[in-house]
Short mmCIF file of C-alpha atoms in Angstrom, two decimals:
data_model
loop_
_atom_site.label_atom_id
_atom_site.label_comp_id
_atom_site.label_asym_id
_atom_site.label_seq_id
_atom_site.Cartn_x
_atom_site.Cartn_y
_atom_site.Cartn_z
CA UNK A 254 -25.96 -54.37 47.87
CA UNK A 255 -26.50 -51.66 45.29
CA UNK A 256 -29.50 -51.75 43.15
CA UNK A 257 -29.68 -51.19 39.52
CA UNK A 258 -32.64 -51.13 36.97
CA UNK A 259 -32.82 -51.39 33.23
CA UNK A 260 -35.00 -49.66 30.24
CA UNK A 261 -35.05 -50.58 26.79
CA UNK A 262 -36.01 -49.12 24.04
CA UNK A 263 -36.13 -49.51 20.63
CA UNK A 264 -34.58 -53.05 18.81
CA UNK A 265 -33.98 -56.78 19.81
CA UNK A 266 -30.51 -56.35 19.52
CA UNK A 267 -30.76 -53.81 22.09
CA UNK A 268 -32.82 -56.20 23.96
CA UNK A 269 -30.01 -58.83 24.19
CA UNK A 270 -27.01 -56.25 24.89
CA UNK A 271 -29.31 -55.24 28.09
CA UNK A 272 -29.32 -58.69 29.21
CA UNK A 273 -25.85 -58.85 28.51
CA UNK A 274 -25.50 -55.93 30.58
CA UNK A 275 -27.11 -57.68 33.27
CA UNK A 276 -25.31 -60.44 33.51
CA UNK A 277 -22.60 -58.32 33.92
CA UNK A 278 -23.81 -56.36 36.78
CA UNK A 279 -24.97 -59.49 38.31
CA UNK A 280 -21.65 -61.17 38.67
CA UNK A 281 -20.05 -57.75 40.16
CA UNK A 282 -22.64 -58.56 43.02
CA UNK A 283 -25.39 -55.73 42.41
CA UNK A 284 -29.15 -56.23 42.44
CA UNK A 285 -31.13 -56.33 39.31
CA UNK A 286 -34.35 -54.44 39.86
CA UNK A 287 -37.69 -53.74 38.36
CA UNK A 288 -37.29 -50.32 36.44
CA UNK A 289 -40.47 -48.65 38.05
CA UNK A 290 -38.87 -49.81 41.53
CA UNK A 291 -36.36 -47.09 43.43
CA UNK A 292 -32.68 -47.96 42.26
CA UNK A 293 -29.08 -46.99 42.92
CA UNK A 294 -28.21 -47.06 39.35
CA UNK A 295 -30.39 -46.70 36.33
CA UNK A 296 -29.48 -47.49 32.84
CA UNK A 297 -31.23 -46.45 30.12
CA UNK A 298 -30.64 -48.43 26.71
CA UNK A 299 -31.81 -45.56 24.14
CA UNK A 300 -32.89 -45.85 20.53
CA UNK A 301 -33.11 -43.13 17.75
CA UNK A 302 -34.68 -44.98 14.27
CA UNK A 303 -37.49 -42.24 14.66
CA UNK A 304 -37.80 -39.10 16.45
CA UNK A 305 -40.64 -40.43 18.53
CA UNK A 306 -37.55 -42.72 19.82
CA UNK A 307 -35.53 -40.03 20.65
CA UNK A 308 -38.55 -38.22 22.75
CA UNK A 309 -39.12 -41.45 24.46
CA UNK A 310 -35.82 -42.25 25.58
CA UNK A 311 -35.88 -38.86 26.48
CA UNK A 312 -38.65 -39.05 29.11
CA UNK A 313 -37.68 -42.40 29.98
CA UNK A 314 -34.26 -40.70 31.98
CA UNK A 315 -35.83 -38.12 33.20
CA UNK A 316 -38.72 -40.32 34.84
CA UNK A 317 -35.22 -42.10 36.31
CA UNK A 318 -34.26 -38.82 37.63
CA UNK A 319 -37.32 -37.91 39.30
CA UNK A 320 -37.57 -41.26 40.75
CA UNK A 321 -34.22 -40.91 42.59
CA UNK A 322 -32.76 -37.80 42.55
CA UNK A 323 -29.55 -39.54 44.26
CA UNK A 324 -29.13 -42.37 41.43
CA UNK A 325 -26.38 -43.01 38.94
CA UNK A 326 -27.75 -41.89 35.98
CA UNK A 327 -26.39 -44.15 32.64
CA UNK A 328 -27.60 -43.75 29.11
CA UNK A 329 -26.60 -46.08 26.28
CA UNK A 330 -27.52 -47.01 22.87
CA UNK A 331 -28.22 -45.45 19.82
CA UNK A 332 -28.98 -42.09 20.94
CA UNK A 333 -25.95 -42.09 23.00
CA UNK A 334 -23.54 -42.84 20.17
CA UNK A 335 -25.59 -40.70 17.70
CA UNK A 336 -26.01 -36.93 19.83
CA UNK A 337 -24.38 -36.93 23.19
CA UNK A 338 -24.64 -33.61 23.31
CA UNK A 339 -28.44 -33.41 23.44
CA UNK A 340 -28.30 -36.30 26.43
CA UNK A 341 -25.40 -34.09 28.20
CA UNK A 342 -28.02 -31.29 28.30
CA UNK A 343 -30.76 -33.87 30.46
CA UNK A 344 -30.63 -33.33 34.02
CA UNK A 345 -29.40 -36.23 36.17
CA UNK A 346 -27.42 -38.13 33.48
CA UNK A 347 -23.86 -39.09 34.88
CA UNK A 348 -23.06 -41.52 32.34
CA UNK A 349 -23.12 -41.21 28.71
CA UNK A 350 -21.50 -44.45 26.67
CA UNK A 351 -22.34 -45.19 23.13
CA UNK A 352 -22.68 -48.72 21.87
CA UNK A 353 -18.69 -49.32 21.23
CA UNK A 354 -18.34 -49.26 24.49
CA UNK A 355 -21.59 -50.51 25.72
CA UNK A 356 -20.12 -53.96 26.93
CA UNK A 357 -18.55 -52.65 29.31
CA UNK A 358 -20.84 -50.13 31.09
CA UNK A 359 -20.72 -52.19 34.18
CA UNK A 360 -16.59 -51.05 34.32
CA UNK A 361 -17.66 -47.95 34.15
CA UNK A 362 -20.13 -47.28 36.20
CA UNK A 363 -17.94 -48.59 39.06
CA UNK A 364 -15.14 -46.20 38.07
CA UNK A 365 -17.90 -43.21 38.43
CA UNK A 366 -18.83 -44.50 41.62
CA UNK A 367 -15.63 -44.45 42.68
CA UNK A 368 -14.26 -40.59 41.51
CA UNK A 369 -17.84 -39.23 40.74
CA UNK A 370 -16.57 -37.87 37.59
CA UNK A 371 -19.20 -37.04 35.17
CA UNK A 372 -18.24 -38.42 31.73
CA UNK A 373 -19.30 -39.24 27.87
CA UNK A 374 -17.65 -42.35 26.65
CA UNK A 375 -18.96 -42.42 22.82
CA UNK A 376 -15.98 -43.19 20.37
CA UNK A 377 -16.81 -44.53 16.52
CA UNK A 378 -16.96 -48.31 15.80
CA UNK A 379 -14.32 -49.42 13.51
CA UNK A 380 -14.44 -52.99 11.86
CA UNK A 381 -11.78 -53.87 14.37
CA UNK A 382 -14.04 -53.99 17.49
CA UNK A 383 -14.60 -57.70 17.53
CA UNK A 384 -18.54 -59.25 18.94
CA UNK A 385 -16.97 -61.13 22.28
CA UNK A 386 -19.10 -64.08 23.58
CA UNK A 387 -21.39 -63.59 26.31
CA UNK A 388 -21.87 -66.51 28.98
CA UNK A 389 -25.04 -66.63 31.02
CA UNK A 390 -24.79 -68.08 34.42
CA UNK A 391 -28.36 -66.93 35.16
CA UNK A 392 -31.34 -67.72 33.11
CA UNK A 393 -33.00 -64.37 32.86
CA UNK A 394 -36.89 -63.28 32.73
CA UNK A 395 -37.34 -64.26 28.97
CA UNK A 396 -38.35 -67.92 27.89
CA UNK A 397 -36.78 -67.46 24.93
CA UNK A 398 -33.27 -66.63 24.77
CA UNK A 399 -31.31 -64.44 21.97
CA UNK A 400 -27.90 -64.30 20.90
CA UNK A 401 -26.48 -61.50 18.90
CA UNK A 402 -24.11 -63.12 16.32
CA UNK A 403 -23.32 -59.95 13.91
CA UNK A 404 -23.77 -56.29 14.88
CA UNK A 405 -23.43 -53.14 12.27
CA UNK A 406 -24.63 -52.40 8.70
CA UNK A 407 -22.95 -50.42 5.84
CA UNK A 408 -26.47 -50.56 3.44
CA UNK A 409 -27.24 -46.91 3.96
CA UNK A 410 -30.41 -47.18 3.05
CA UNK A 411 -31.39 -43.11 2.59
CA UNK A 412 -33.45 -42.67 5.57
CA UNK A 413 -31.88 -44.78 7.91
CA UNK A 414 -29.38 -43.69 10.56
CA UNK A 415 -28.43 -46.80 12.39
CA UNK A 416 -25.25 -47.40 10.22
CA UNK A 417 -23.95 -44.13 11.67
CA UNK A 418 -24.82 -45.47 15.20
CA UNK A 419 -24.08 -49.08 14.60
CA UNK A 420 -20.93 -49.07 12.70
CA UNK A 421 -19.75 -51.41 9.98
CA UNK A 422 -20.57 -55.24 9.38
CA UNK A 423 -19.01 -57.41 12.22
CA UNK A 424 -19.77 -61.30 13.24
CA UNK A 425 -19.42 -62.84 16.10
CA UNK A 426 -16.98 -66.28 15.60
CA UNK A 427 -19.01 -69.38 14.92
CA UNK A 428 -17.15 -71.16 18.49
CA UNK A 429 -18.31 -68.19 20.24
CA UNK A 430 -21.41 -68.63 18.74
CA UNK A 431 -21.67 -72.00 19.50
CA UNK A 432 -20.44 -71.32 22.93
CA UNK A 433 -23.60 -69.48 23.78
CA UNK A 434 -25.72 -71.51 22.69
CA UNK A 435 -24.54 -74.60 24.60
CA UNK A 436 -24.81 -72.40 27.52
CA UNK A 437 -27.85 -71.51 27.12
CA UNK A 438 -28.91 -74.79 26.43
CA UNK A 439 -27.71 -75.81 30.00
CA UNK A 440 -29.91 -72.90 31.21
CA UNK A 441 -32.54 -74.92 29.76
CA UNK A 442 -33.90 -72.45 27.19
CA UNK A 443 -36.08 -74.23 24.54
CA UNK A 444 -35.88 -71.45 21.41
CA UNK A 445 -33.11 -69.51 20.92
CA UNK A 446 -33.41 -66.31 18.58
CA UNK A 447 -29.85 -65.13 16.42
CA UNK A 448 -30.36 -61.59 15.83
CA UNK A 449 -28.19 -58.76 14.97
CA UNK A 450 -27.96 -55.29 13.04
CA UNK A 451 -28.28 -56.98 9.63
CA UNK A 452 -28.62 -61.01 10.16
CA UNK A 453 -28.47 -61.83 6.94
CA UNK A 454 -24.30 -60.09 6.53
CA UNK A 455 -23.43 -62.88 9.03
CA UNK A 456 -19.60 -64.06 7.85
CA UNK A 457 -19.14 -60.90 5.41
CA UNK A 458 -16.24 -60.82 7.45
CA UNK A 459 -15.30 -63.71 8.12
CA UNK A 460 -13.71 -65.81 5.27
CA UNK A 461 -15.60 -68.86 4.20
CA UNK A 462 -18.77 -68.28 6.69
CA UNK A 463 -21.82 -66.95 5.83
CA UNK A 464 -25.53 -67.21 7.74
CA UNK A 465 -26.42 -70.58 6.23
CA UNK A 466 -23.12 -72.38 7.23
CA UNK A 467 -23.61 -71.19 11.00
CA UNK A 468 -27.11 -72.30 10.71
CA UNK A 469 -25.36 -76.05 10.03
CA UNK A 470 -22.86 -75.55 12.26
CA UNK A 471 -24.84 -75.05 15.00
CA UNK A 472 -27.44 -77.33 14.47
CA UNK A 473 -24.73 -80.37 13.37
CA UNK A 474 -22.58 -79.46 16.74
CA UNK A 475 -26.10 -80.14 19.12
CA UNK A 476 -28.17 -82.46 19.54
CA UNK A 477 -30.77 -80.93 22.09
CA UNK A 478 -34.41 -80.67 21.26
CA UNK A 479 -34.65 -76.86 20.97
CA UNK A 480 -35.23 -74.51 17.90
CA UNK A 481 -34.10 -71.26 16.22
CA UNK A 482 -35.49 -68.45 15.06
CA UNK A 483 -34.01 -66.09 12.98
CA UNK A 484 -34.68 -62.29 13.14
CA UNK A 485 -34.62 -59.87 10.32
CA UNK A 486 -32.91 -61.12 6.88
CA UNK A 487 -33.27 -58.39 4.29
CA UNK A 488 -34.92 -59.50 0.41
CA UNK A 489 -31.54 -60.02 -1.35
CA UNK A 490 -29.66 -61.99 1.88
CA UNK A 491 -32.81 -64.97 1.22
CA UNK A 492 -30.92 -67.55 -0.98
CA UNK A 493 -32.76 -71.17 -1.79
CA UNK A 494 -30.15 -72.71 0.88
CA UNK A 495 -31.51 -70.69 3.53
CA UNK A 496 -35.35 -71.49 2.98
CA UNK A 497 -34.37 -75.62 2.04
CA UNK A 498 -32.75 -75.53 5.48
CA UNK A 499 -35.56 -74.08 6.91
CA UNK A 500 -38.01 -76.80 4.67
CA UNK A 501 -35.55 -79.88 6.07
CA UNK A 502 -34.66 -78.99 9.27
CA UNK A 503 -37.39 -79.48 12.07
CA UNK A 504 -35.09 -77.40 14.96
CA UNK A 505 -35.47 -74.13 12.47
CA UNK A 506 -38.56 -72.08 12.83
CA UNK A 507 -40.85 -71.56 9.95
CA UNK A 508 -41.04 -67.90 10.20
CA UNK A 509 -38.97 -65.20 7.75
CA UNK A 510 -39.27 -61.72 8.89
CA UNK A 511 -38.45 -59.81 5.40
CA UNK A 512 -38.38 -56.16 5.08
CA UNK A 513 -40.51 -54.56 2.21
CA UNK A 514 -40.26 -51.24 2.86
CA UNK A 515 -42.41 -50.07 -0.31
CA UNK A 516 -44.01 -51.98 -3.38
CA UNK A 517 -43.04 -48.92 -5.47
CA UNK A 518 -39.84 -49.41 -7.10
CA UNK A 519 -39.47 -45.70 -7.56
CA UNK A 520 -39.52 -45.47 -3.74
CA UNK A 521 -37.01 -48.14 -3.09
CA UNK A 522 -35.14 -46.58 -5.33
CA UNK A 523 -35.09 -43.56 -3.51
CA UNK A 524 -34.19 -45.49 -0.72
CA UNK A 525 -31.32 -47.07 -1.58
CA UNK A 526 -32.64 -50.53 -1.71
CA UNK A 527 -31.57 -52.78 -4.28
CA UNK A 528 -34.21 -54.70 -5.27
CA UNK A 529 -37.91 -54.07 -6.83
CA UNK A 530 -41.11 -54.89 -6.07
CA UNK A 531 -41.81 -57.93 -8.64
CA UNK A 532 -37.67 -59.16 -6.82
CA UNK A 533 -39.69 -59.17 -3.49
CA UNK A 534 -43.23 -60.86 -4.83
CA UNK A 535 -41.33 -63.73 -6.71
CA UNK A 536 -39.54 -64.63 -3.32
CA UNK A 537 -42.38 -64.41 -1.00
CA UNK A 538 -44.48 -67.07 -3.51
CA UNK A 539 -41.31 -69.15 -4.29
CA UNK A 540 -40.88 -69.64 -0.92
CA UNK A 541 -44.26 -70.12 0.29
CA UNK A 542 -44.51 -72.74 -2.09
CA UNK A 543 -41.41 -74.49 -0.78
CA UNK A 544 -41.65 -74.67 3.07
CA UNK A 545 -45.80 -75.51 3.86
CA UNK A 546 -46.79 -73.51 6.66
CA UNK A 547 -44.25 -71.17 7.36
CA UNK A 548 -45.05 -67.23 8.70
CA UNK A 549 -43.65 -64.11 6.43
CA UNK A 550 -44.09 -60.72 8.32
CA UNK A 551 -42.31 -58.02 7.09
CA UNK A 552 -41.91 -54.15 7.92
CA UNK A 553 -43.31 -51.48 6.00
CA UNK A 554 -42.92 -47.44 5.40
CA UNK A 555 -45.57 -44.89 4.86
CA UNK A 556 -44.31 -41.22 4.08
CA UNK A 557 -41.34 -41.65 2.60
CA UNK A 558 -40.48 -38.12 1.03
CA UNK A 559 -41.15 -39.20 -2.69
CA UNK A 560 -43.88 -41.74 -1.66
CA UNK A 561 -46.71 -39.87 -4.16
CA UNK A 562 -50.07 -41.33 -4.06
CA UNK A 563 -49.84 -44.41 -6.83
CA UNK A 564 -46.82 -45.59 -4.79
CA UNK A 565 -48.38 -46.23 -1.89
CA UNK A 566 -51.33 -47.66 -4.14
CA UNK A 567 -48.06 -50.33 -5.46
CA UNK A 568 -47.15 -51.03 -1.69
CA UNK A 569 -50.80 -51.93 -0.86
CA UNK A 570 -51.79 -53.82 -4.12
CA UNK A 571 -48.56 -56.05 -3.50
CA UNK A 572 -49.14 -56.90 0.38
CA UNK A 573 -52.49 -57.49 -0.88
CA UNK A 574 -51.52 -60.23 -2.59
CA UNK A 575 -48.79 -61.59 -0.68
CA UNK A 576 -49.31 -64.55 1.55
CA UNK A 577 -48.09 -62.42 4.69
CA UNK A 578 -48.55 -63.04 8.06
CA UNK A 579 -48.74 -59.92 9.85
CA UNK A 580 -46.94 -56.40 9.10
CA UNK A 581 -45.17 -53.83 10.84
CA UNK A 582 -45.86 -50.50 9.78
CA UNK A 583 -44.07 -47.11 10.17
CA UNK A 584 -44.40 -43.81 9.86
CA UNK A 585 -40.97 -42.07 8.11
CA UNK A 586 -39.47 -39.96 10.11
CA UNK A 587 -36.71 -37.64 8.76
CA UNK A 588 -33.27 -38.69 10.59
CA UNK A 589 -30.65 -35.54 10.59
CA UNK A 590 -27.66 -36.72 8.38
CA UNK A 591 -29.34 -39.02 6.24
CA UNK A 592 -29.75 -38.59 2.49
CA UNK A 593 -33.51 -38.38 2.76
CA UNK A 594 -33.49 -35.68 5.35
CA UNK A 595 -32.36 -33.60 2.58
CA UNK A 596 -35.58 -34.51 0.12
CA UNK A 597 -38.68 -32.52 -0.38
CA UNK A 598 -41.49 -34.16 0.88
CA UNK A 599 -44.64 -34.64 -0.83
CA UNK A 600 -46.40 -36.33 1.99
CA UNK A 601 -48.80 -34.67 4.47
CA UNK A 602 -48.95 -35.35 8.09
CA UNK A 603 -52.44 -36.52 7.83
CA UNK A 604 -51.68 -38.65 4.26
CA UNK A 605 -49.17 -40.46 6.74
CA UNK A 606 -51.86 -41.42 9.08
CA UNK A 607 -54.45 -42.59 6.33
CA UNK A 608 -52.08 -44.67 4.81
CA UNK A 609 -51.11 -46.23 7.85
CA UNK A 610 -54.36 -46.79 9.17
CA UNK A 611 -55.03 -48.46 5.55
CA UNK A 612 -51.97 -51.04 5.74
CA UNK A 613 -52.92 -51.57 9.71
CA UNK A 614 -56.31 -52.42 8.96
CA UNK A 615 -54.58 -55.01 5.80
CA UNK A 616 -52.56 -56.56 8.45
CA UNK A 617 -55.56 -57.39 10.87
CA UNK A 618 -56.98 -59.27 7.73
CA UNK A 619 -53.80 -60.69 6.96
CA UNK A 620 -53.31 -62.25 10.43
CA UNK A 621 -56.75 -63.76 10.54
CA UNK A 622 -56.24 -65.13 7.43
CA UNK A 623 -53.15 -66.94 8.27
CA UNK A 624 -54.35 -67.91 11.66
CA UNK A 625 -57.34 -69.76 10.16
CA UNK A 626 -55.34 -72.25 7.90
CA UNK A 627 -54.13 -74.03 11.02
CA UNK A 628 -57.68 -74.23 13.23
CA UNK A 629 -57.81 -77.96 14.40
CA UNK A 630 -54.55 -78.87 13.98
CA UNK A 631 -52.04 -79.70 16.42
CA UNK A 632 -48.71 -77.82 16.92
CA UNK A 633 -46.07 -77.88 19.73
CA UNK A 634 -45.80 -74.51 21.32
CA UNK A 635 -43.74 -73.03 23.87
CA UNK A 636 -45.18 -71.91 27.23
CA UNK A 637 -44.26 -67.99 27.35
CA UNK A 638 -45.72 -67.20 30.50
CA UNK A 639 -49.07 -66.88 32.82
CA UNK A 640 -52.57 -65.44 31.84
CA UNK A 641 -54.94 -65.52 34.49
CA UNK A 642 -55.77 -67.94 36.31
CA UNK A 643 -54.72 -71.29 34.89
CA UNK A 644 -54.60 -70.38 31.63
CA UNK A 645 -51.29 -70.03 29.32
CA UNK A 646 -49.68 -67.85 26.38
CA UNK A 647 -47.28 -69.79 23.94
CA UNK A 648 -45.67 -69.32 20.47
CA UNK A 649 -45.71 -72.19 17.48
CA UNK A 650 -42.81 -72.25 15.50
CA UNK A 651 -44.72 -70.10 12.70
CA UNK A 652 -44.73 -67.28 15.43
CA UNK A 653 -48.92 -67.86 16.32
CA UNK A 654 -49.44 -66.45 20.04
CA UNK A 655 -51.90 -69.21 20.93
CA UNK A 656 -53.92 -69.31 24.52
CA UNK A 657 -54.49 -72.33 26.51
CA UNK A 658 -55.88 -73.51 29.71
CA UNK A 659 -53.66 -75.64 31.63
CA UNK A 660 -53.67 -77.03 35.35
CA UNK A 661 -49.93 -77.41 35.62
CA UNK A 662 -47.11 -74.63 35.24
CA UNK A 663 -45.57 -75.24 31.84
CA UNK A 664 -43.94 -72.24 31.16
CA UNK A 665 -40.44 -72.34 29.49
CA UNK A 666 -41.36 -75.81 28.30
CA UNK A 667 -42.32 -77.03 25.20
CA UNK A 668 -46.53 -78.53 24.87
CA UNK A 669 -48.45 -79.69 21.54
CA UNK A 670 -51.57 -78.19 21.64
CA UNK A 671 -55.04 -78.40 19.16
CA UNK A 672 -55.51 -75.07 17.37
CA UNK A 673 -59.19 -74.52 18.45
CA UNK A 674 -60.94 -71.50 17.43
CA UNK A 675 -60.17 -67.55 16.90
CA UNK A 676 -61.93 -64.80 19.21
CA UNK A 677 -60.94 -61.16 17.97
CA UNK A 678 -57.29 -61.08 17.76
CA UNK A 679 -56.88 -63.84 20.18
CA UNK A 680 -55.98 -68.12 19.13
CA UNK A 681 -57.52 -70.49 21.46
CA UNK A 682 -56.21 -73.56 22.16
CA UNK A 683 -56.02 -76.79 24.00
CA UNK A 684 -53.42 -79.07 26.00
CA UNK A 685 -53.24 -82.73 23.65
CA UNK A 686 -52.02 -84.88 26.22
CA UNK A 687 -48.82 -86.88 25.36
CA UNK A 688 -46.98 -87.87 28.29
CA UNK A 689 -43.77 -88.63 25.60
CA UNK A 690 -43.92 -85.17 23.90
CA UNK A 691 -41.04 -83.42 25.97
CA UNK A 692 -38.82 -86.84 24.38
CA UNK A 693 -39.82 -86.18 20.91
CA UNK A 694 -36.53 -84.97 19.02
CA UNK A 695 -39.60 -82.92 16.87
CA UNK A 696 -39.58 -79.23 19.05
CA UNK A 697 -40.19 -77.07 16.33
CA UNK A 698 -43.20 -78.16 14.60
#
């Protein structure tokens, strides 16, 4: 039995296609191995949002190579479909396929096995090439499972190249959808996250749909005590139907991710995004005032080109007064063939770094603040995994990583636990015990 090992870097969509990929190889009989163990096959799954991306997926196949000098070398993703050419030049890759043909990497590898024929397989994506369902038979390491319903994005925002590498808006059909989740349901997983390129273009092309009728359809065609969690939805794809699902029904998580970007409208300006900073404040509040307890985190750019010093003074003075959970902060990083490559920049290496230290240091605030509101009260939680020696990691709905001592293996299932005190960075926690909780039709909160 052949062995193959995965790497992924970069995205949660790429996260799901490489469990996608798994299943695949599964079923054609291989092995499924631990990355840092010796494999037949390895297959990279490569990102390129930032050039620190591109130098880690980089080292990432040659560490493959140097591993097994004999392996099957695949690399896939967004580097693949974006430069080819600079992968071709690695030593050791067999395999290059872009994300078009991604699905079916498995096929492929098995025809290189067979002629040893070193190829690149990296053709555009056209709105034509349809999401197909994917069907687990195996539940995999994660305790929460994810389904890609949409894939692609046509925003071009200036500095972003993952348009170019994911190709235009397209949705996967509600059935198939619905057929996943049923499935994975039967696998017995307890949250299930819909993610994709740009979740919030769900049904752009597909007449009549849109994100909030899947949400219903979904939720109307089960009745299992499980919950959803929605990934990135971008400021102007939040509609008051969205976040009064969210307030009325108990399966949906409380917990928006929203992009910022920058508080300066100049800046989003420059980056092609269509709203302003005042759009963004009046949603956060409206919404925090609509659904009690629910989690905002949001990503955020330092360095943009044209960010001058009063603009990143905008972006702090508005996350400053946001009711945000956490944020995730970047560092711009100039992507050849996108608009803002082009721009001069006005931002130092080292202004970069202050600024980001500045907004990480707001986030650690931000977080404790959050966290706090909840001490002493209970919250059902699901088990993610081990830590230490009896003791146990979970998520609420509102995405708090809370830890809690436990004598019996509960991982994968769903607990209410007492919010108890905060340590550092860490929630503690303890086991309220209800011998009827895993029957109460009440998962997500």
């Amino acid at each position: 039995m052949l062995k193959v090992a995965f790497y992924t870097l970069g995205c949660k969509v790429n996260q799901v296609e490489t469990e996608a990929l798994k299943e695949d190889f599964l079923k054609r009989g291989y092995q499924v191995v631990d990355f840092a163990e010796e494999a037949d096959i390895y297959v990279i799954n490569t990102c390129t949002v930032t050039h620190i991306s591109d130098r880690k997926s980089r080292a990432v196949i040659r560490r493959a190579g140097r591993r097994n000098r004999e392996a099957v070398i695949a690399v896939t993703g967004c580097l693949a479909q974006i430069d080819a050419g600079q992968l071709r030049g690695i030593e050791g890759v067999d395999l290059i396929v872009g994300n078009k043909e991604k699905p079916n990497l498995a096929a492929i590898v098995e025809e290189y096995l067979h002629d040893r024929q070193r190829r690149i397989v990296s053709p555009a994506v056209k709105p034509e090439d349809k999401l197909k369902p994917v069907i687990y038979t195996y539940r995999h390491e994660r305790t929460r499972a994810f389904i890609k319903i949409q894939d692609g994005c046509q925003s071009f925002c200036s500095y972003c190249i993952v348009p170019y590498a994911r190709g235009p808006v397209r949705s996967k059909l509600p059935a198939d959808v619905l057929a996943e989740v049923e499935q994975l349901l039967k696998l017995g997983y307890k949250e299930i996250v819909f993610t994709g390129i740009h979740t919030g273009m769900y049904g752009a092309d597909i007449p009549g749909w849109d994100l909030v009728r899947l949400l219903k359809f979904i939720l109307q065609e089960t009745d299992a005590d499980y919950r959803i969690r929605l990934s990135s939805i971008e400021p102007l794809e939040v509609n008051e139907e969205l976040y009064q699902l969210i307030k009325e029904e108990k399966r949906l998580c409380r917990h928006l991710h929203i992009p910022l970007q920058s508080g300066s409208d100049k800046v989003l300006k420059d980056m092609n995004r269509h709203y302003t900073g005042q759009y963004y404040y009046d949603l956060i509040m409206k919404i925090a005032g609509e659904v009690p307890g629910i989690a905002f985190t949001a990503d955020v750019m330092v360095g943009f080109p044209t960010e001058e010093e009063k603009d990143f003074q905008a972006t702090y003075e508005l996350l400053e007064s946001l009711p945000l959970y956490d944020l995730h902060v970047f560092k711009y990083s100039p992507r050849p063939g996108t608009r803002a490559a082009g721009m001069a920049n006005v931002v130092t290496a080292e202004e970069k770094h202050e600024r980001s230290e500045k907004l990480l240091k707001l986030a650690d605030k931000k977080r404790k603040n959050f966290v706090s509101k909840f001490m002493g009260q209970e919250m059902m939680l699901l088990v993610e995994r081990k830590w230490g020696i009896k003791s146990y990691i979970g998520l609420t709905d509102n995405y708090i990583e809370v830890q809690f001592a436990s004598e019996e293996d509960y991982t994968g299932q769903m607990v209410k636990v007492k919010l108890d005190y905060m340590e550092g960075e860490k929630v503690y926690g303890s086991l309220v015990p209800d011998k009827s909780q895993q029957e109460q039709h009440n998962y997500g909160r």
